[in-house]
Coordinates of C-alpha atoms in Angstrom, one line a residue:
M1 CA -21.4 -19.4 9.3
T2 CA -21.0 -22.3 6.9
A3 CA -17.7 -24.0 7.0
L4 CA -15.8 -24.0 3.7
I5 CA -13.3 -26.4 2.2
F6 CA -11.2 -25.1 -0.8
T7 CA -10.0 -28.1 -2.8
N8 CA -7.7 -28.3 -5.9
A9 CA -6.1 -25.0 -4.9
R10 CA -2.6 -23.7 -5.5
L11 CA -1.7 -22.5 -2.0
I12 CA 0.6 -19.4 -1.9
D13 CA 2.0 -19.4 1.6
P14 CA 4.3 -16.4 2.3
E15 CA 5.3 -17.7 5.8
T16 CA 6.8 -20.9 4.5
G17 CA 7.7 -19.5 1.1
T18 CA 5.9 -22.2 -0.7
D19 CA 3.7 -22.4 -3.8
S20 CA 2.1 -25.9 -3.8
P21 CA -1.1 -27.7 -4.5
G22 CA -3.4 -28.5 -1.6
W23 CA -6.6 -27.8 0.3
M24 CA -7.8 -25.5 3.0
Q25 CA -10.6 -25.6 5.5
I26 CA -12.1 -22.5 7.1
A27 CA -14.9 -22.1 9.7
D28 CA -16.0 -19.4 12.2
G29 CA -14.0 -16.8 10.3
L30 CA -10.7 -18.6 10.9
I31 CA -8.4 -21.1 9.0
H32 CA -8.9 -24.5 10.5
G33 CA -6.3 -26.4 8.5
K34 CA -4.6 -27.0 5.2
G35 CA -2.6 -29.7 3.6
N36 CA -1.8 -31.7 0.5
G37 CA -3.6 -34.8 -0.9
D38 CA -7.3 -35.4 -0.3
A39 CA -9.3 -32.9 1.7
P40 CA -10.9 -34.1 4.9
V41 CA -14.5 -35.2 4.8
A42 CA -16.6 -32.7 6.8
D43 CA -19.9 -31.0 6.9
A44 CA -18.8 -28.1 4.8
Q45 CA -19.4 -26.4 1.5
V46 CA -16.7 -27.5 -1.0
I47 CA -15.2 -25.0 -3.4
D48 CA -13.2 -26.4 -6.2
C49 CA -10.5 -23.9 -7.0
G50 CA -9.7 -25.5 -10.4
G51 CA -5.9 -25.2 -9.8
K52 CA -6.1 -21.4 -9.2
C53 CA -4.1 -19.6 -6.6
L54 CA -5.4 -19.2 -3.0
A55 CA -3.4 -16.7 -1.0
P56 CA -3.8 -14.5 2.1
G57 CA -5.7 -11.3 1.5
I58 CA -3.6 -8.2 0.8
V59 CA -2.9 -5.8 3.6
D60 CA -2.5 -2.4 2.0
I61 CA -0.8 0.3 4.1
G62 CA -1.4 3.9 3.0
V63 CA -4.8 4.0 1.3
K64 CA -6.5 7.4 1.0
V65 CA -10.2 7.5 1.6
C66 CA -11.5 11.0 1.1
E67 CA -13.9 11.1 4.1
P68 CA -14.3 13.5 5.7
G69 CA -14.1 16.4 3.3
E70 CA -13.8 15.1 -0.3
R71 CA -16.4 12.3 -0.5
H72 CA -16.9 13.0 -4.2
K73 CA -13.4 11.6 -4.8
E74 CA -13.7 8.4 -2.7
S75 CA -16.0 7.1 0.1
Y76 CA -15.5 4.2 2.4
K77 CA -18.1 2.3 0.4
S78 CA -16.5 2.8 -3.0
A79 CA -13.0 2.2 -1.5
G80 CA -14.2 -0.9 0.2
L81 CA -15.8 -2.3 -3.0
A82 CA -12.6 -1.5 -4.9
A83 CA -10.5 -3.2 -2.3
A84 CA -12.6 -6.3 -2.3
A85 CA -12.5 -6.4 -6.1
G86 CA -8.7 -6.1 -5.9
G87 CA -8.2 -8.9 -3.3
V88 CA -7.3 -6.3 -0.6
T89 CA -8.9 -7.6 2.6
T90 CA -7.5 -4.9 4.9
I91 CA -7.0 -1.2 4.1
V92 CA -4.9 0.9 6.4
T93 CA -6.2 4.5 5.8
R94 CA -4.2 7.7 5.7
P95 CA -5.1 10.7 7.8
D96 CA -4.6 13.3 5.0
T97 CA -8.3 14.2 4.8
L98 CA -10.1 17.5 5.1
P99 CA -9.9 18.0 8.1
A100 CA -7.0 15.7 9.0
V101 CA -7.6 12.8 11.3
D102 CA -5.9 14.3 14.2
T103 CA -8.4 14.0 17.1
P104 CA -10.2 11.0 18.6
E105 CA -13.5 12.5 17.5
T106 CA -12.5 12.6 13.8
L107 CA -11.0 9.2 14.1
E108 CA -14.2 7.7 15.6
F109 CA -16.3 9.3 12.8
A110 CA -14.1 7.7 10.2
T111 CA -14.2 4.4 12.0
R112 CA -18.0 4.4 12.2
R113 CA -18.4 5.2 8.5
A114 CA -15.9 2.4 7.6
Q115 CA -17.7 -0.2 9.7
A116 CA -21.0 0.8 8.2
D117 CA -20.0 1.0 4.6
A118 CA -16.9 -1.0 3.8
P119 CA -17.0 -4.8 3.2
V120 CA -13.3 -5.2 4.1
N121 CA -11.3 -4.5 7.2
V122 CA -10.5 -0.8 7.7
L123 CA -7.7 0.2 10.1
P124 CA -7.2 4.0 10.5
M125 CA -3.9 5.8 10.9
A126 CA -3.9 9.2 12.6
A127 CA -1.8 12.3 12.1
L128 CA 1.4 12.7 14.0
T129 CA 1.0 16.4 14.4
K130 CA -2.1 18.6 14.6
G131 CA -3.4 19.5 11.1
R132 CA -0.3 17.7 9.7
E133 CA 1.4 21.1 10.1
G134 CA 4.5 19.8 11.9
R135 CA 4.2 22.2 14.8
E136 CA 2.5 20.4 17.7
M137 CA 2.1 16.6 18.1
T138 CA -1.3 15.0 18.4
E139 CA -2.6 13.1 21.5
I140 CA -1.0 9.9 20.5
G141 CA -2.2 7.9 23.5
F142 CA -5.8 9.0 23.1
L143 CA -5.8 8.3 19.4
Q144 CA -4.4 4.8 20.1
D145 CA -7.2 4.2 22.5
A146 CA -9.6 5.3 19.7
G147 CA -8.2 2.8 17.3
A148 CA -5.3 4.3 15.5
V149 CA -2.8 1.6 14.3
A150 CA 0.0 4.0 13.3
F151 CA 0.8 7.7 13.1
T152 CA 1.9 9.7 10.0
D153 CA 1.8 13.2 8.5
C154 CA 1.9 11.5 5.1
D155 CA 3.7 13.6 2.5
H156 CA 3.9 16.6 4.9
V157 CA 7.5 16.1 6.1
I158 CA 8.1 17.5 9.6
T159 CA 10.9 20.0 9.1
N160 CA 11.3 20.9 12.8
T161 CA 13.6 18.1 14.1
K162 CA 12.8 19.0 17.8
V163 CA 9.1 18.5 17.1
F164 CA 9.7 15.2 15.3
S165 CA 12.1 13.9 17.9
R166 CA 9.6 14.6 20.7
A167 CA 6.9 12.9 18.7
L168 CA 9.1 9.9 18.1
T169 CA 10.0 9.7 21.8
Y170 CA 6.4 9.9 22.9
A171 CA 5.4 7.3 20.2
K172 CA 8.0 4.9 21.6
S173 CA 6.6 5.4 25.1
C174 CA 3.2 4.4 23.8
G175 CA 4.5 1.5 21.7
A176 CA 3.2 3.3 18.6
L177 CA 4.4 2.9 15.0
V178 CA 5.4 6.1 13.1
I179 CA 5.2 6.1 9.3
A180 CA 7.2 8.8 7.6
H181 CA 7.8 10.1 4.0
P182 CA 11.6 10.2 3.5
Q183 CA 12.2 13.3 1.5
D184 CA 14.1 16.6 1.9
P185 CA 11.2 19.1 1.5
G186 CA 13.5 22.0 0.4
L187 CA 14.9 20.1 -2.5
S188 CA 11.6 18.4 -3.5
H189 CA 9.3 21.5 -3.2
G190 CA 7.5 22.0 -6.5
A191 CA 9.1 19.0 -8.3
A192 CA 7.0 17.1 -10.8
A193 CA 9.7 14.7 -12.1
T194 CA 13.0 13.1 -11.2
S195 CA 16.1 15.1 -12.3
G196 CA 17.9 13.9 -15.4
K197 CA 17.9 14.1 -19.1
F198 CA 14.2 13.2 -19.5
A199 CA 13.0 15.9 -17.1
A200 CA 15.3 18.5 -18.8
L201 CA 14.1 17.7 -22.3
R202 CA 10.5 18.0 -21.1
G203 CA 11.2 21.2 -19.2
L204 CA 9.7 19.8 -16.0
P205 CA 10.7 21.0 -12.5
A206 CA 12.6 18.1 -11.0
V207 CA 14.1 16.8 -7.8
S208 CA 17.4 14.8 -7.3
P209 CA 17.1 11.2 -6.0
M210 CA 19.4 12.5 -3.2
A211 CA 16.4 14.3 -1.6
E212 CA 15.0 10.9 -0.6
R213 CA 18.4 9.7 0.7
M214 CA 18.8 13.0 2.7
G215 CA 15.4 12.7 4.2
L216 CA 16.0 9.0 5.2
D217 CA 19.4 9.9 6.7
R218 CA 17.8 12.5 8.9
D219 CA 15.1 10.1 10.1
I220 CA 17.6 7.4 10.8
A221 CA 19.6 9.8 13.0
L222 CA 16.5 10.6 15.0
L223 CA 15.7 6.9 15.3
E224 CA 19.1 6.3 16.8
M225 CA 18.3 9.1 19.3
T226 CA 14.8 8.0 20.2
G227 CA 14.6 4.2 19.6
A228 CA 11.1 4.6 18.1
A229 CA 9.4 2.1 15.7
Y230 CA 9.6 3.6 12.2
H231 CA 8.3 2.7 8.8
A232 CA 9.4 4.6 5.6
D233 CA 6.3 4.7 3.4
Q234 CA 8.1 4.8 0.0
I235 CA 11.7 4.0 -0.8
T236 CA 12.0 4.5 -4.5
T237 CA 15.7 5.2 -5.3
A238 CA 18.9 3.2 -5.3
R239 CA 20.6 6.0 -3.4
A240 CA 18.5 5.4 -0.3
L241 CA 19.1 1.6 -0.1
P242 CA 22.6 1.6 1.5
A243 CA 21.3 3.9 4.3
L244 CA 18.3 1.6 4.9
E245 CA 20.6 -1.5 4.9
R246 CA 22.9 0.1 7.5
A247 CA 20.0 1.1 9.7
K248 CA 18.7 -2.4 9.7
R249 CA 22.1 -3.9 10.3
N250 CA 22.6 -1.6 13.3
G251 CA 19.4 -3.0 14.9
L252 CA 17.1 0.0 14.6
D253 CA 13.4 -0.7 14.6
I254 CA 12.9 0.3 11.0
T255 CA 11.0 -1.1 8.0
A256 CA 10.4 0.3 4.6
G257 CA 7.8 0.1 1.8
T258 CA 7.5 1.0 -1.8
S259 CA 4.6 1.7 -4.1
I260 CA 3.4 -0.6 -6.9
H261 CA 3.8 2.3 -9.3
H262 CA 7.5 2.8 -8.6
L263 CA 8.0 -1.0 -9.1
T264 CA 6.2 -1.2 -12.5
L265 CA 6.6 2.2 -14.1
N266 CA 9.5 4.6 -14.7
E267 CA 10.0 8.3 -15.6
L268 CA 9.7 7.6 -19.3
D269 CA 6.1 6.6 -18.9
V270 CA 5.2 10.3 -18.4
A271 CA 5.8 10.6 -22.1
D272 CA 3.7 13.5 -23.4
Y273 CA 2.9 15.0 -20.0
R274 CA 0.3 12.3 -19.1
T275 CA -0.8 13.5 -15.7
F276 CA -2.2 10.1 -14.6
F277 CA 1.5 9.2 -14.3
K278 CA 2.2 12.0 -11.9
V279 CA 2.7 10.5 -8.4
K280 CA 4.6 11.5 -5.3
P281 CA 7.5 11.0 -5.2
P282 CA 7.8 11.2 -9.0
L283 CA 8.5 8.2 -11.1
R284 CA 12.2 7.3 -11.1
S285 CA 14.8 6.0 -13.6
E286 CA 14.8 2.4 -14.8
D287 CA 18.0 1.8 -12.9
D288 CA 16.2 2.9 -9.7
R289 CA 13.2 0.7 -10.5
Q290 CA 15.4 -2.3 -10.9
A291 CA 17.3 -1.6 -7.7
V292 CA 14.1 -1.3 -5.7
I293 CA 12.8 -4.6 -7.2
E294 CA 16.0 -6.3 -6.1
A295 CA 15.6 -4.8 -2.6
V296 CA 12.1 -6.3 -2.4
R297 CA 13.4 -9.6 -3.5
T298 CA 16.1 -9.7 -0.9
G299 CA 13.9 -8.5 1.9
L300 CA 15.6 -5.1 2.4
I301 CA 12.3 -3.4 1.4
D302 CA 9.5 -5.0 3.5
T303 CA 6.2 -4.0 2.0
I304 CA 4.5 -3.1 -1.3
S305 CA 1.4 -0.8 -1.1
S306 CA -1.0 0.7 -3.6
M307 CA -0.6 4.3 -2.2
H308 CA -4.2 4.6 -3.5
T309 CA -4.7 8.4 -4.0
P310 CA -8.0 9.3 -5.7
Q311 CA -8.1 12.6 -7.7
D312 CA -11.0 13.9 -9.7
E313 CA -10.8 14.8 -13.4
E314 CA -10.5 18.5 -12.6
S315 CA -7.4 17.9 -10.5
K316 CA -5.7 15.9 -13.2
R317 CA -6.7 17.7 -16.4
L318 CA -4.2 20.5 -15.9
P319 CA -0.6 21.2 -17.1
F320 CA 1.6 18.5 -15.8
E321 CA 3.4 20.5 -13.1
E322 CA 0.1 22.0 -11.9
A323 CA -1.8 18.7 -11.8
A324 CA -2.5 16.9 -8.5
S325 CA -0.2 13.9 -7.7
G326 CA -1.5 10.4 -7.1
A327 CA -3.2 7.4 -8.7
V328 CA -5.9 5.0 -7.7
A329 CA -4.5 1.5 -7.3
L330 CA -6.7 -0.7 -5.0
E331 CA -7.9 -2.7 -8.0
T332 CA -4.7 -2.6 -10.0
L333 CA -2.3 -3.5 -7.2
L334 CA -2.5 -7.3 -7.8
P335 CA -2.3 -7.3 -11.6
A336 CA 0.4 -4.7 -11.6
A337 CA 2.4 -6.8 -9.1
L338 CA 1.9 -9.9 -11.2
R339 CA 3.9 -8.1 -14.0
L340 CA 6.9 -8.7 -11.8
Y341 CA 5.9 -12.4 -11.4
H342 CA 5.5 -12.9 -15.2
A343 CA 8.8 -11.2 -15.8
D344 CA 10.5 -13.8 -13.5
Q345 CA 11.6 -11.0 -11.1
L346 CA 9.6 -12.0 -8.0
D347 CA 7.8 -15.3 -7.2
L348 CA 4.3 -15.4 -5.8
P349 CA 5.3 -16.3 -2.2
T350 CA 7.6 -13.2 -2.2
L351 CA 4.9 -11.0 -3.6
F352 CA 2.5 -12.1 -0.8
R353 CA 5.2 -11.8 1.8
V354 CA 5.5 -8.1 1.0
M355 CA 1.8 -7.4 0.2
A356 CA 0.2 -9.4 3.0
L357 CA 2.5 -11.0 5.6
N358 CA 5.0 -8.2 6.3
P359 CA 2.4 -5.4 6.5
A360 CA 0.3 -7.5 8.9
K361 CA 3.3 -8.3 11.1
R362 CA 4.4 -4.6 11.2
L363 CA 1.0 -3.6 12.4
G364 CA 0.7 -6.6 14.9
L365 CA -2.1 -8.3 13.0
E366 CA -2.8 -12.0 12.8
S367 CA -3.8 -11.8 9.1
G368 CA -1.5 -12.1 6.0
R369 CA -0.9 -15.8 6.5
L370 CA -2.3 -19.3 5.8
S371 CA -1.5 -20.8 9.2
E372 CA -4.1 -22.5 11.4
G373 CA -6.0 -20.1 13.6
A374 CA -5.3 -17.1 11.4
P375 CA -8.3 -15.0 10.1
A376 CA -9.8 -16.4 7.0
D377 CA -9.0 -13.3 4.9
L378 CA -8.3 -14.9 1.6
L379 CA -7.9 -14.2 -2.1
L380 CA -8.6 -16.7 -4.9
F381 CA -7.1 -15.5 -8.2
D382 CA -5.9 -16.6 -11.6
P383 CA -2.5 -15.1 -12.3
D384 CA -2.5 -15.8 -16.0
V385 CA -5.8 -14.5 -17.4
P386 CA -5.2 -11.5 -19.7
F387 CA -7.3 -8.4 -19.9
V388 CA -7.2 -4.8 -21.0
L389 CA -7.8 -2.4 -18.2
D390 CA -10.7 0.0 -18.6
R391 CA -10.5 2.7 -16.0
F392 CA -14.3 3.4 -16.3
A393 CA -14.9 -0.1 -15.1
L394 CA -13.1 0.5 -11.8
K395 CA -15.2 0.6 -8.6
S396 CA -13.4 3.7 -7.2
K397 CA -15.2 7.0 -7.5
S398 CA -12.1 8.4 -9.2
Q399 CA -10.5 6.7 -12.2
N400 CA -7.1 8.3 -12.2
T401 CA -5.0 5.2 -13.0
P402 CA -1.9 5.1 -15.1
F403 CA -2.8 1.6 -16.3
D404 CA -5.8 2.7 -18.4
G405 CA -5.9 0.8 -21.7
Q406 CA -2.9 -1.3 -20.8
R407 CA -2.7 -5.1 -21.2
M408 CA -2.4 -6.8 -17.9
Q409 CA -2.5 -10.4 -16.5
G410 CA -4.1 -11.7 -13.4
K411 CA -7.6 -11.4 -12.1
V412 CA -9.3 -11.8 -8.8
I413 CA -11.9 -14.6 -8.7
S414 CA -13.2 -14.1 -5.2
T415 CA -12.3 -12.4 -2.0
Y416 CA -13.1 -13.5 1.6
V417 CA -13.0 -11.5 4.8
A418 CA -13.4 -13.6 8.0
G419 CA -14.6 -16.4 5.8
K420 CA -17.4 -14.4 4.2
E421 CA -17.3 -13.9 0.5
V422 CA -17.2 -10.1 -0.2
F423 CA -16.4 -10.2 -3.9
R424 CA -16.9 -12.7 -6.8
S425 CA -16.0 -11.8 -10.4
S426 CA -18.8 -12.0 -12.9

């Protein structure tokens, strides 16, 4: 593989928290060095970055690829192309497929398809219970041996605390990470919006923000009992943040993420029942959004993910409360996150700390950083170029994005996986 030297780059380093001009050399799929001043003279292809940003590739936890079962919504090929176009070099896939990824055989099928079709790294998660039904835990050890990097029932909350505690105990014995969806399922069942004046005026079935707090409180109690490694997939309300802060302060092995939609949109965006804005959990109040942004800034919330959930037109073109939840976001994750940068709420090193470094660290990966010896999974982007998003230009098979027709800033120039260019903008 040809060695590359990136010159005249703006290096975004989430490990050191710096945003500075410099150069970087990569070879054999790894980063060989970086620095300021003149780049070293070497037998390598030189790429002049023109002062644009060079950052670690995004590590996206919680991507739904609809193989097996619903390939018409998203395949590994289309998801991989969308990820590369969005600067996502590693996608961590959810097991909420048809059937669920709950056996080594199903996991191996998905892994083979991903390796054959996707131009980016694909790491699979497996279900925590069989069929994601919350009754009997899966063979966690065997699934780990087959390549599962974490275990989750996604938005199917395990209501039987004995089953969940046993699964957490077994996961701890295997050194496995459990990812859960903090939510009280009784309160949130059938909800399409967050309770408040807006939901009442629209006549939408709603759920209190306390449902998230109650779900998190229960999970934290089980963590105290079992000592397992736990990641909350989406913390979206101010009410849940004090409980998360106490759990971290008490030394529990807990991290938390949030979705890009909850950071950049609020409940008012639903407007006239626009179903592309229906996500799970529902969009929150502006006060909640600002509180979660602050939690990301301070490090209380560790990761930002796309929660990429493809839905076909038939699933979305229904009355709001009947429409399927979810939005595609592999290609919109970066420009949406840059809204926070342009609003002076989060700087670029912080954004890549939560989109690349922290997710990689939580999964025990060497990527997500610009240090010597790290994988050359890189993203070259211009944070300032404006554009209007056209959902029909997205590479995903499904185009259910809430950002359709919106003015955005920030575009990917090129994406590299193990030093190989897998995307270049036209």
